[in-house]
Amino acid sequence: MQIIALISGKGGVGKSTLAANIAVALAHRKKRVLLIDLDPQNSQRLHLGMDPDEIAGLIREGITPTSVFDSPFDVKFIPFGRASETELEDFEAELKRHPHWVADGIDSLNANTLDFVILDTPPGATVYLQQALQAAHRALAVVLADAASYASIPKISSLVEQYTAERSNFAGMSLLINQMPTHSKLGHQVRSALYANYAQQLVPVAIHKDARVAQALAFERPVIEYEPGCQTSLDMQYVVDWLLDSLAQ
């Protein structure tokens, strides 16, 4: 079983959308996938077709076999759940007291029934990031081809190093460019700077920006299910093939 954390140094980079689509693309390749939503925004329930009125999730039930939902897309998932501000504060305090809460929860599942666990995290330095990096075997840091994302890379790299320093089974962090504009001089300049400074860490494909991603979410579907032939869907499929190839090596 491989555990992969999707992380970011700033918000608004499309990380949760990527997490859902990567999970579904892995399922297309006959992999048994569990997606765990560690983001209090609780958005994976929308990507994976969950009843919008459902409040259940790991904040109440934890990471256990009974907290797992089945999506219509052959991906199992645990939503974050809906919580009040007080419940959220109590939960985060619990995570700070037990830094391996997520790792222990995943260990309690039957590893023989899963090939991949995908962890979706909120942006920046949060207790959820620390929890994810205590469990993950590798991290995909999602960035945009803009100055703010570029500037956030040293900070997120430092956090990854800090939280995984004592872990011998952590394979490292890769950078994944999302929402790459087709016609943007600045975007292509930033992409060139990323290749110049982080070539060894970059996933060898940038995911193109496409309005159909938002359309798919409106229909509560991953874009690779909603419009499998669009460039963004093909890019995401390529990312998953790269991921599987890199794991095989």
PDB file of C-alpha atoms in Angstrom, residues 46-145:
ATOM      1  CA  LEU A  46     -18.675  17.185  -3.610  1.00  0.00           C
ATOM      2  CA  HIS A  47     -16.086  15.745  -5.985  1.00  0.00           C
ATOM      3  CA  LEU A  48     -17.137  12.167  -5.252  1.00  0.00           C
ATOM      4  CA  GLY A  49     -20.910  12.451  -5.392  1.00  0.00           C
ATOM      5  CA  MET A  50     -21.771  12.271  -1.705  1.00  0.00           C
ATOM      6  CA  ASP A  51     -25.133  13.415  -0.355  1.00  0.00           C
ATOM      7  CA  PRO A  52     -24.561  17.140   0.375  1.00  0.00           C
ATOM      8  CA  ASP A  53     -26.590  16.883   3.585  1.00  0.00           C
ATOM      9  CA  GLU A  54     -24.397  14.123   5.044  1.00  0.00           C
ATOM     10  CA  ILE A  55     -22.352  15.367   8.029  1.00  0.00           C
ATOM     11  CA  ALA A  56     -20.381  12.197   8.807  1.00  0.00           C
ATOM     12  CA  GLY A  57     -16.613  12.091   8.477  1.00  0.00           C
ATOM     13  CA  LEU A  58     -13.310  11.425  10.160  1.00  0.00           C
ATOM     14  CA  ILE A  59     -13.729  14.307  12.600  1.00  0.00           C
ATOM     15  CA  ARG A  60     -16.451  12.216  14.312  1.00  0.00           C
ATOM     16  CA  GLU A  61     -15.859   8.607  13.251  1.00  0.00           C
ATOM     17  CA  GLY A  62     -12.075   8.646  12.838  1.00  0.00           C
ATOM     18  CA  ILE A  63     -10.230   6.594  10.216  1.00  0.00           C
ATOM     19  CA  THR A  64     -11.910   3.227  10.560  1.00  0.00           C
ATOM     20  CA  PRO A  65     -13.576   0.722   8.211  1.00  0.00           C
ATOM     21  CA  THR A  66     -16.991   2.005   9.323  1.00  0.00           C
ATOM     22  CA  SER A  67     -16.197   5.595   8.287  1.00  0.00           C
ATOM     23  CA  VAL A  68     -15.478   4.659   4.653  1.00  0.00           C
ATOM     24  CA  PHE A  69     -17.985   5.675   1.956  1.00  0.00           C
ATOM     25  CA  ASP A  70     -18.262   4.184  -1.539  1.00  0.00           C
ATOM     26  CA  SER A  71     -18.274   6.679  -4.408  1.00  0.00           C
ATOM     27  CA  PRO A  72     -19.918   6.049  -7.793  1.00  0.00           C
ATOM     28  CA  PHE A  73     -16.418   6.087  -9.336  1.00  0.00           C
ATOM     29  CA  ASP A  74     -14.911   2.936  -7.748  1.00  0.00           C
ATOM     30  CA  VAL A  75     -13.038   5.015  -5.175  1.00  0.00           C
ATOM     31  CA  LYS A  76     -13.606   4.611  -1.463  1.00  0.00           C
ATOM     32  CA  PHE A  77     -13.313   7.780   0.589  1.00  0.00           C
ATOM     33  CA  ILE A  78     -13.520   9.214   4.066  1.00  0.00           C
ATOM     34  CA  PRO A  79     -14.869  12.785   4.066  1.00  0.00           C
ATOM     35  CA  PHE A  80     -13.621  15.254   6.619  1.00  0.00           C
ATOM     36  CA  GLY A  81     -17.136  15.752   7.938  1.00  0.00           C
ATOM     37  CA  ARG A  82     -19.073  18.807   8.965  1.00  0.00           C
ATOM     38  CA  ALA A  83     -18.202  20.345  12.327  1.00  0.00           C
ATOM     39  CA  SER A  84     -18.762  23.438  14.444  1.00  0.00           C
ATOM     40  CA  GLU A  85     -15.892  25.781  15.266  1.00  0.00           C
ATOM     41  CA  THR A  86     -15.652  24.319  18.771  1.00  0.00           C
ATOM     42  CA  GLU A  87     -15.576  20.749  17.454  1.00  0.00           C
ATOM     43  CA  LEU A  88     -12.866  21.718  14.988  1.00  0.00           C
ATOM     44  CA  GLU A  89     -10.731  23.325  17.692  1.00  0.00           C
ATOM     45  CA  ASP A  90     -11.070  20.238  19.891  1.00  0.00           C
ATOM     46  CA  PHE A  91     -10.163  17.953  16.997  1.00  0.00           C
ATOM     47  CA  GLU A  92      -7.070  19.964  16.077  1.00  0.00           C
ATOM     48  CA  ALA A  93      -5.955  19.936  19.713  1.00  0.00           C
ATOM     49  CA  GLU A  94      -6.315  16.144  19.666  1.00  0.00           C
ATOM     50  CA  LEU A  95      -4.182  15.926  16.524  1.00  0.00           C
ATOM     51  CA  LYS A  96      -1.480  18.047  18.150  1.00  0.00           C
ATOM     52  CA  ARG A  97      -1.408  15.707  21.147  1.00  0.00           C
ATOM     53  CA  HIS A  98      -1.194  12.633  18.885  1.00  0.00           C
ATOM     54  CA  PRO A  99       0.977  13.430  15.832  1.00  0.00           C
ATOM     55  CA  HIS A 100       0.551   9.904  14.429  1.00  0.00           C
ATOM     56  CA  TRP A 101      -3.255   9.916  14.615  1.00  0.00           C
ATOM     57  CA  VAL A 102      -3.671   9.636  10.837  1.00  0.00           C
ATOM     58  CA  ALA A 103      -0.886   7.071  10.437  1.00  0.00           C
ATOM     59  CA  ASP A 104      -2.341   4.956  13.228  1.00  0.00           C
ATOM     60  CA  GLY A 105      -5.817   5.211  11.681  1.00  0.00           C
ATOM     61  CA  ILE A 106      -4.536   4.006   8.311  1.00  0.00           C
ATOM     62  CA  ASP A 107      -2.682   1.171  10.037  1.00  0.00           C
ATOM     63  CA  SER A 108      -5.975   0.072  11.579  1.00  0.00           C
ATOM     64  CA  LEU A 109      -7.408  -0.560   8.117  1.00  0.00           C
ATOM     65  CA  ASN A 110      -6.821  -3.835   6.296  1.00  0.00           C
ATOM     66  CA  ALA A 111      -3.802  -2.986   4.137  1.00  0.00           C
ATOM     67  CA  ASN A 112      -4.427  -6.043   1.971  1.00  0.00           C
ATOM     68  CA  THR A 113      -7.606  -4.440   0.626  1.00  0.00           C
ATOM     69  CA  LEU A 114      -5.907  -1.237  -0.604  1.00  0.00           C
ATOM     70  CA  ASP A 115      -3.234  -0.337  -3.144  1.00  0.00           C
ATOM     71  CA  PHE A 116      -3.246   3.431  -2.578  1.00  0.00           C
ATOM     72  CA  VAL A 117      -4.314   5.903   0.077  1.00  0.00           C
ATOM     73  CA  ILE A 118      -4.547   9.506  -1.145  1.00  0.00           C
ATOM     74  CA  LEU A 119      -4.462  12.251   1.505  1.00  0.00           C
ATOM     75  CA  ASP A 120      -5.935  15.657   0.674  1.00  0.00           C
ATOM     76  CA  THR A 121      -4.641  18.430   2.954  1.00  0.00           C
ATOM     77  CA  PRO A 122      -5.353  22.148   3.458  1.00  0.00           C
ATOM     78  CA  PRO A 123      -2.714  24.633   2.256  1.00  0.00           C
ATOM     79  CA  GLY A 124       0.193  25.820   4.352  1.00  0.00           C
ATOM     80  CA  ALA A 125       1.616  24.887   7.740  1.00  0.00           C
ATOM     81  CA  THR A 126      -1.244  23.128   9.500  1.00  0.00           C
ATOM     82  CA  VAL A 127      -1.565  20.244  11.914  1.00  0.00           C
ATOM     83  CA  TYR A 128      -3.186  18.327   9.037  1.00  0.00           C
ATOM     84  CA  LEU A 129      -0.057  18.699   6.912  1.00  0.00           C
ATOM     85  CA  GLN A 130       2.058  17.380   9.779  1.00  0.00           C
ATOM     86  CA  GLN A 131      -0.300  14.425  10.224  1.00  0.00           C
ATOM     87  CA  ALA A 132      -0.248  13.637   6.501  1.00  0.00           C
ATOM     88  CA  LEU A 133       3.527  13.762   6.264  1.00  0.00           C
ATOM     89  CA  GLN A 134       3.879  11.428   9.245  1.00  0.00           C
ATOM     90  CA  ALA A 135       1.898   8.864   7.240  1.00  0.00           C
ATOM     91  CA  ALA A 136       2.742   9.422   3.568  1.00  0.00           C
ATOM     92  CA  HIS A 137       5.372   7.632   1.513  1.00  0.00           C
ATOM     93  CA  ARG A 138       5.603  10.577  -0.876  1.00  0.00           C
ATOM     94  CA  ALA A 139       4.124  14.023  -1.416  1.00  0.00           C
ATOM     95  CA  LEU A 140       2.858  15.846  -4.477  1.00  0.00           C
ATOM     96  CA  ALA A 141       3.093  19.611  -3.954  1.00  0.00           C
ATOM     97  CA  VAL A 142       0.654  21.373  -6.266  1.00  0.00           C
ATOM     98  CA  VAL A 143       1.741  24.753  -7.665  1.00  0.00           C
ATOM     99  CA  LEU A 144       0.471  27.228 -10.214  1.00  0.00           C
ATOM    100  CA  ALA A 145       2.640  28.896 -12.827  1.00  0.00           C
TER     101      ALA A 145
END
